[in-house]
Amino acid sequence: MNFALNDRPDRSEKRAGSGMPRIASRLGVAAVAFTAVLSGGVPAFAEGSWSSYLSGVRSGFISREWTDNNSDSVVTKTTLRGCSRDDGANFSLKVDLRRKRSLSPDVSYGQKDVSACAGGTGTGTWGDQTSGTYFLQFWHYDFGTVSASSVATVY
């Protein structure tokens, strides 16, 4: 997370009616935001992340791949929002974290039920992973397609 202060030549400029220097006010806002990061509101010092969406995907759909170098201790977590089915059937969606291997079958770290994304937020968490190339695989009923307005992964 980047914090940018809008520096001005005259740092003693007062905010209207507050009596507080503008730079002190901005530093206070930055301090509150930084505290939110440390308190767990946002994963601090995550090695990487990506975000996307799903649109009309069939069961077994595979996400993009990413490389986790295991240079941190942040858990791998995927959050989905705004999920729906094209046919209106009961909603059920599972996501499987998988590690790619070249000469052997891919390793599965287990399926997580993220069906709650149909009415809010669905989250799958798999813990801190070893170094490797990873991807997600989405599973639902064998018929119809699923969409999600937001898919965000932190690793």
Coordinates of N, CA and C in Angstrom, one line a residue:
M1 N 0.9 -1.2 0.0 CA 0.0 0.0 0.0 C 0.9 1.2 0.0
N2 N 0.6 2.2 -0.9 CA 1.4 3.4 -1.0 C 0.7 4.5 -0.3
F3 N 1.4 5.3 0.4 CA 0.8 6.5 1.0 C 1.5 7.7 0.3
A4 N 0.8 8.6 -0.3 CA 1.4 9.8 -0.9 C 0.9 11.1 -0.2
L5 N 1.8 11.9 0.2 CA 1.4 13.2 0.8 C 1.5 14.2 -0.2
N6 N 0.5 15.0 -0.3 CA 0.4 16.1 -1.3 C 1.2 17.3 -0.8
D7 N 2.5 17.3 -0.9 CA 3.4 18.3 -0.4 C 3.2 19.6 -1.1
R8 N 3.2 20.7 -0.3 CA 3.0 22.0 -0.8 C 4.2 22.9 -0.3
P9 N 4.6 23.9 -1.0 CA 5.7 24.8 -0.6 C 5.5 25.3 0.8
D10 N 4.3 25.7 1.2 CA 4.0 26.3 2.5 C 3.3 25.3 3.4
R11 N 4.1 24.5 4.1 CA 3.6 23.4 5.0 C 2.9 23.9 6.2
S12 N 2.9 25.2 6.5 CA 2.3 25.7 7.7 C 0.9 26.2 7.4
E13 N 0.4 26.0 6.1 CA -0.9 26.4 5.8 C -2.0 25.7 6.7
K14 N -2.9 26.5 7.2 CA -3.9 26.0 8.1 C -5.1 25.6 7.4
R15 N -5.8 24.5 7.9 CA -7.1 24.1 7.4 C -8.1 25.1 7.9
A16 N -9.1 25.4 7.1 CA -10.1 26.3 7.5 C -10.8 25.9 8.8
G17 N -10.7 26.7 9.8 CA -11.5 26.4 11.0 C -10.9 25.4 12.0
S18 N -9.8 24.8 11.6 CA -9.2 23.7 12.4 C -8.0 24.2 13.3
G19 N -7.3 25.1 12.8 CA -6.1 25.6 13.5 C -5.0 24.5 13.4
M20 N -5.1 23.4 12.7 CA -4.1 22.4 12.6 C -3.4 22.5 11.3
P21 N -2.1 22.5 11.3 CA -1.3 22.5 10.0 C -1.8 21.4 9.1
R22 N -1.9 21.7 7.8 CA -2.4 20.7 6.8 C -1.5 19.4 6.8
I23 N -0.2 19.6 6.9 CA 0.7 18.4 6.8 C 0.4 17.5 8.0
A24 N 0.2 18.1 9.2 CA -0.1 17.2 10.4 C -1.3 16.5 10.2
S25 N -2.3 17.1 9.6 CA -3.6 16.4 9.4 C -3.4 15.2 8.4
R26 N -2.6 15.4 7.4 CA -2.4 14.3 6.4 C -1.6 13.2 7.0
L27 N -0.6 13.6 7.9 CA 0.2 12.5 8.5 C -0.7 11.7 9.5
G28 N -1.7 12.3 10.1 CA -2.6 11.6 11.0 C -3.4 10.6 10.2
V29 N -3.9 11.0 9.0 CA -4.7 10.1 8.1 C -3.8 8.9 7.7
A30 N -2.5 9.2 7.3 CA -1.6 8.1 6.9 C -1.4 7.2 8.1
A31 N -1.2 7.7 9.3 CA -1.0 6.9 10.5 C -2.2 6.0 10.8
V32 N -3.4 6.5 10.6 CA -4.6 5.7 10.8 C -4.6 4.6 9.8
A33 N -4.3 4.9 8.5 CA -4.4 3.8 7.5 C -3.3 2.8 7.7
F34 N -2.1 3.2 8.1 CA -1.0 2.2 8.4 C -1.4 1.3 9.6
T35 N -2.1 1.9 10.6 CA -2.6 1.1 11.7 C -3.6 0.1 11.3
A36 N -4.4 0.4 10.3 CA -5.4 -0.6 9.8 C -4.7 -1.7 9.1
V37 N -3.6 -1.4 8.4 CA -2.8 -2.5 7.8 C -2.3 -3.4 8.9
L38 N -1.7 -2.9 9.9 CA -1.1 -3.7 11.0 C -2.1 -4.5 11.8
S39 N -3.3 -4.0 11.9 CA -4.4 -4.7 12.6 C -5.0 -5.8 11.9
G40 N -4.6 -6.0 10.6 CA -5.2 -7.2 9.9 C -6.3 -6.8 8.9
G41 N -6.6 -5.5 8.8 CA -7.6 -5.1 7.8 C -7.1 -5.4 6.4
V42 N -5.8 -5.3 6.1 CA -5.3 -5.7 4.8 C -4.0 -6.5 5.1
P43 N -3.8 -7.6 4.4 CA -2.6 -8.4 4.6 C -1.3 -7.5 4.5
A44 N -0.6 -7.3 5.5 CA 0.6 -6.5 5.5 C 1.8 -7.3 4.9
F45 N 2.5 -6.7 4.0 CA 3.7 -7.3 3.4 C 3.5 -8.6 2.7
A46 N 2.3 -8.7 2.0 CA 2.0 -9.9 1.2 C 3.0 -9.9 0.0
E47 N 3.5 -11.0 -0.4 CA 4.4 -11.1 -1.5 C 3.8 -10.7 -2.8
G48 N 2.5 -11.1 -3.0 CA 1.8 -10.7 -4.2 C 0.3 -10.9 -4.1
S49 N -0.3 -10.4 -5.1 CA -1.8 -10.6 -5.2 C -2.2 -10.4 -6.7
W50 N -3.4 -10.8 -7.0 CA -4.0 -10.5 -8.3 C -5.5 -10.5 -8.1
S51 N -6.2 -9.8 -9.0 CA -7.7 -9.8 -9.0 C -8.2 -9.9 -10.4
S52 N -9.4 -10.5 -10.5 CA -10.1 -10.7 -11.7 C -11.6 -10.9 -11.5
Y53 N -12.2 -11.5 -12.4 CA -13.6 -11.9 -12.3 C -13.9 -13.2 -13.0
L54 N -15.1 -13.8 -12.8 CA -15.5 -14.9 -13.6 C -16.7 -14.5 -14.4
S55 N -16.8 -15.0 -15.6 CA -17.9 -14.7 -16.5 C -18.3 -16.0 -17.3
G56 N -19.4 -16.6 -16.8 CA -19.9 -17.7 -17.6 C -18.9 -18.9 -17.6
V57 N -18.3 -19.3 -16.5 CA -17.3 -20.4 -16.5 C -18.0 -21.7 -16.1
R58 N -17.5 -22.7 -16.7 CA -18.0 -24.1 -16.5 C -17.2 -24.7 -15.3
S59 N -17.8 -25.8 -14.8 CA -17.1 -26.5 -13.7 C -15.8 -27.0 -14.2
G60 N -14.7 -26.8 -13.4 CA -13.4 -27.2 -13.7 C -12.5 -26.1 -14.3
F61 N -13.1 -24.9 -14.4 CA -12.4 -23.8 -14.9 C -11.1 -23.5 -14.1
I62 N -10.0 -23.2 -14.8 CA -8.7 -23.0 -14.2 C -8.4 -21.5 -14.3
S63 N -7.9 -20.9 -13.2 CA -7.5 -19.5 -13.2 C -6.2 -19.3 -13.8
R64 N -5.7 -18.1 -13.8 CA -4.3 -17.8 -14.2 C -3.4 -18.4 -13.2
E65 N -2.1 -18.5 -13.6 CA -1.1 -19.1 -12.7 C -0.3 -17.9 -12.0
W66 N 0.3 -18.2 -10.9 CA 1.1 -17.2 -10.2 C 2.2 -18.0 -9.5
T67 N 3.3 -17.3 -9.2 CA 4.5 -17.9 -8.6 C 4.6 -17.3 -7.2
D68 N 4.6 -18.2 -6.2 CA 4.8 -17.8 -4.8 C 6.2 -18.2 -4.4
N69 N 7.0 -17.3 -4.1 CA 8.4 -17.6 -3.7 C 8.6 -17.9 -2.3
N70 N 7.5 -17.8 -1.5 CA 7.5 -18.1 -0.1 C 8.5 -17.1 0.6
S71 N 8.5 -15.9 0.2 CA 9.4 -14.9 0.9 C 8.7 -14.1 2.0
D72 N 7.5 -14.6 2.4 CA 6.8 -14.0 3.5 C 6.1 -15.1 4.3
S73 N 5.3 -14.7 5.2 CA 4.5 -15.7 6.0 C 3.0 -15.4 5.9
V74 N 2.6 -14.8 4.7 CA 1.2 -14.5 4.5 C 0.5 -15.7 3.9
V75 N -0.7 -16.0 4.5 CA -1.5 -17.2 4.0 C -2.0 -16.9 2.6
T76 N -2.2 -18.0 1.8 CA -2.9 -17.8 0.5 C -4.4 -17.8 0.7
K77 N -5.0 -16.7 0.2 CA -6.4 -16.5 0.5 C -7.1 -16.0 -0.8
T78 N -8.2 -16.6 -1.1 CA -9.0 -16.1 -2.3 C -10.4 -15.6 -1.8
T79 N -10.8 -14.5 -2.2 CA -12.1 -13.9 -1.9 C -12.9 -13.7 -3.1
L80 N -14.2 -14.2 -3.1 CA -15.1 -13.9 -4.2 C -16.3 -13.1 -3.8
R81 N -16.8 -12.3 -4.7 CA -18.0 -11.5 -4.4 C -18.9 -11.5 -5.6
G82 N -20.2 -11.2 -5.4 CA -21.1 -11.0 -6.5 C -21.3 -12.3 -7.4
C83 N -21.4 -13.4 -6.8 CA -21.5 -14.7 -7.6 C -23.0 -15.0 -8.0
S84 N -23.1 -15.6 -9.2 CA -24.4 -16.0 -9.6 C -24.3 -17.2 -10.6
R85 N -25.4 -17.8 -10.8 CA -25.5 -18.9 -11.8 C -26.3 -18.4 -13.0
D86 N -26.1 -18.9 -14.2 CA -26.8 -18.5 -15.4 C -28.2 -19.1 -15.4
D87 N -28.4 -20.2 -14.7 CA -29.7 -20.9 -14.8 C -30.6 -20.7 -13.6
G88 N -30.1 -20.0 -12.6 CA -30.9 -19.8 -11.4 C -31.0 -20.9 -10.4
A89 N -30.3 -22.0 -10.7 CA -30.3 -23.2 -9.8 C -29.7 -22.8 -8.5
N90 N -29.9 -23.7 -7.5 CA -29.2 -23.5 -6.2 C -27.7 -23.3 -6.4
F91 N -27.2 -22.3 -5.7 CA -25.8 -21.9 -5.9 C -24.9 -22.7 -5.0
S92 N -23.8 -23.3 -5.6 CA -22.8 -24.0 -4.9 C -21.5 -23.8 -5.6
L93 N -20.5 -23.4 -5.0 CA -19.2 -23.2 -5.6 C -18.0 -23.5 -4.7
K94 N -17.1 -24.3 -5.2 CA -15.9 -24.7 -4.4 C -14.7 -24.2 -5.2
V95 N -13.6 -23.8 -4.5 CA -12.4 -23.5 -5.2 C -11.3 -24.3 -4.6
D96 N -10.4 -24.8 -5.5 CA -9.3 -25.7 -5.1 C -8.0 -25.0 -5.4
L97 N -7.1 -24.9 -4.4 CA -5.8 -24.3 -4.7 C -4.9 -25.5 -5.1
R98 N -4.2 -25.3 -6.2 CA -3.4 -26.4 -6.8 C -2.0 -25.8 -7.1
R99 N -1.0 -26.7 -6.9 CA 0.4 -26.3 -7.2 C 0.8 -27.2 -8.4
K100 N 1.3 -26.5 -9.4 CA 1.7 -27.1 -10.7 C 3.0 -27.8 -10.5
R101 N 3.1 -29.0 -11.1 CA 4.3 -29.8 -11.1 C 4.5 -30.3 -12.5
S102 N 5.8 -30.3 -13.0 CA 6.1 -30.5 -14.4 C 6.0 -32.0 -14.7
L103 N 6.6 -32.9 -14.0 CA 6.6 -34.3 -14.3 C 5.7 -35.2 -13.5
S104 N 4.9 -34.6 -12.7 CA 4.0 -35.3 -11.8 C 2.6 -34.6 -11.8
P105 N 1.6 -35.3 -11.3 CA 0.3 -34.7 -11.2 C 0.4 -33.4 -10.3
D106 N -0.5 -32.4 -10.6 CA -0.5 -31.3 -9.7 C -0.9 -31.6 -8.3
V107 N -0.5 -30.8 -7.4 CA -0.8 -31.1 -6.0 C -2.1 -30.2 -5.6
S108 N -3.1 -30.9 -5.0 CA -4.2 -30.1 -4.5 C -4.1 -29.9 -3.0
Y109 N -4.4 -28.6 -2.6 CA -4.3 -28.2 -1.2 C -5.7 -28.2 -0.6
G110 N -6.7 -28.7 -1.3 CA -8.0 -28.9 -0.8 C -9.0 -27.9 -1.4
Q111 N -10.3 -28.3 -1.5 CA -11.4 -27.4 -1.9 C -12.0 -26.7 -0.8
K112 N -12.3 -25.4 -1.0 CA -12.9 -24.6 0.0 C -14.3 -24.1 -0.6
D113 N -15.3 -24.2 0.3 CA -16.6 -23.8 -0.1 C -16.7 -22.3 -0.1
V114 N -17.0 -21.7 -1.2 CA -17.1 -20.2 -1.3 C -18.5 -19.8 -1.7
S115 N -19.5 -20.7 -1.5 CA -20.8 -20.4 -1.9 C -21.4 -19.1 -1.4
A116 N -20.9 -18.7 -0.2 CA -21.4 -17.5 0.4 C -21.3 -16.2 -0.5
C117 N -20.5 -16.4 -1.6 CA -20.3 -15.2 -2.5 C -21.5 -14.9 -3.2
A118 N -22.5 -15.8 -3.2 CA -23.8 -15.5 -3.9 C -24.6 -14.4 -3.2
G119 N -24.4 -14.3 -1.9 CA -25.1 -13.3 -1.2 C -24.2 -12.3 -0.5
G120 N -22.9 -12.3 -0.8 CA -22.0 -11.5 -0.1 C -20.6 -11.8 -0.4
T121 N -19.8 -12.4 0.5 CA -18.4 -12.7 0.3 C -18.1 -14.2 0.6
G122 N -17.4 -14.9 -0.2 CA -17.0 -16.2 0.0 C -15.5 -16.2 0.0
T123 N -14.9 -16.9 1.0 CA -13.4 -16.8 1.2 C -12.9 -18.3 1.4
G124 N -11.8 -18.5 0.7 CA -11.0 -19.8 0.9 C -9.6 -19.4 1.4
T125 N -9.2 -20.1 2.4 CA -7.9 -19.8 3.0 C -7.1 -21.1 3.1
W126 N -5.9 -21.2 2.7 CA -5.1 -22.4 2.7 C -3.8 -22.3 3.5
G127 N -3.5 -21.3 4.2 CA -2.3 -21.2 4.9 C -1.1 -20.7 4.1
D128 N 0.1 -20.6 4.7 CA 1.3 -20.2 4.1 C 1.8 -21.3 3.2
Q129 N 2.0 -21.1 1.9 CA 2.4 -22.2 1.0 C 3.9 -22.1 0.7
T130 N 4.5 -23.3 0.3 CA 5.9 -23.4 -0.1 C 6.0 -22.7 -1.4
S131 N 7.3 -22.6 -1.8 CA 7.6 -22.0 -3.2 C 7.0 -22.8 -4.3
G132 N 6.5 -22.2 -5.3 CA 6.0 -22.9 -6.4 C 5.0 -22.1 -7.3
T133 N 4.5 -22.7 -8.3 CA 3.6 -22.1 -9.2 C 2.2 -22.6 -8.9
Y134 N 1.3 -21.8 -8.7 CA -0.1 -22.1 -8.2 C -1.2 -21.6 -9.2
F135 N -2.3 -22.3 -9.1 CA -3.5 -21.8 -9.8 C -4.7 -22.3 -9.0
L136 N -5.9 -21.7 -9.3 CA -7.2 -22.1 -8.7 C -8.0 -22.9 -9.7
Q137 N -8.8 -23.8 -9.2 CA -9.7 -24.5 -10.1 C -11.1 -24.4 -9.4
F138 N -12.1 -24.0 -10.2 CA -13.4 -23.8 -9.7 C -14.3 -24.9 -10.0
W139 N -15.1 -25.4 -9.0 CA -16.0 -26.5 -9.2 C -17.4 -26.1 -8.7
H140 N -18.4 -26.5 -9.6 CA -19.8 -26.4 -9.2 C -20.6 -27.5 -9.9
Y141 N -21.9 -27.4 -9.9 CA -22.7 -28.4 -10.6 C -22.2 -28.6 -12.0
D142 N -22.3 -29.8 -12.6 CA -21.9 -30.0 -13.9 C -22.6 -29.3 -15.0
F143 N -23.8 -28.8 -14.7 CA -24.5 -28.1 -15.7 C -24.5 -26.6 -15.4
G144 N -24.7 -25.8 -16.4 CA -24.8 -24.3 -16.2 C -23.4 -23.7 -16.1
T145 N -23.4 -22.4 -15.9 CA -22.2 -21.6 -15.7 C -22.3 -20.7 -14.5
V146 N -21.1 -20.3 -14.0 CA -21.1 -19.4 -12.9 C -20.3 -18.1 -13.2
S147 N -20.7 -17.0 -12.6 CA -20.0 -15.7 -12.7 C -19.8 -15.2 -11.4
A148 N -18.7 -14.3 -11.3 CA -18.4 -13.6 -10.0 C -17.9 -12.2 -10.4
S149 N -18.4 -11.2 -9.8 CA -17.9 -9.8 -10.2 C -16.5 -9.6 -9.7
S150 N -16.1 -10.3 -8.7 CA -14.7 -10.1 -8.1 C -14.1 -11.4 -7.6
V151 N -12.9 -11.6 -8.0 CA -12.1 -12.7 -7.5 C -10.7 -12.1 -7.2
A152 N -10.4 -12.1 -5.9 CA -9.1 -11.5 -5.4 C -8.3 -12.6 -4.7
T153 N -7.0 -12.7 -5.0 CA -6.1 -13.7 -4.4 C -4.9 -13.0 -3.8
V154 N -4.6 -13.3 -2.6 CA -3.4 -12.7 -1.9 C -2.5 -13.9 -1.6
Y155 N -1.2 -13.8 -1.7 CA -0.3 -14.9 -1.4 C 1.0 -14.4 -0.9

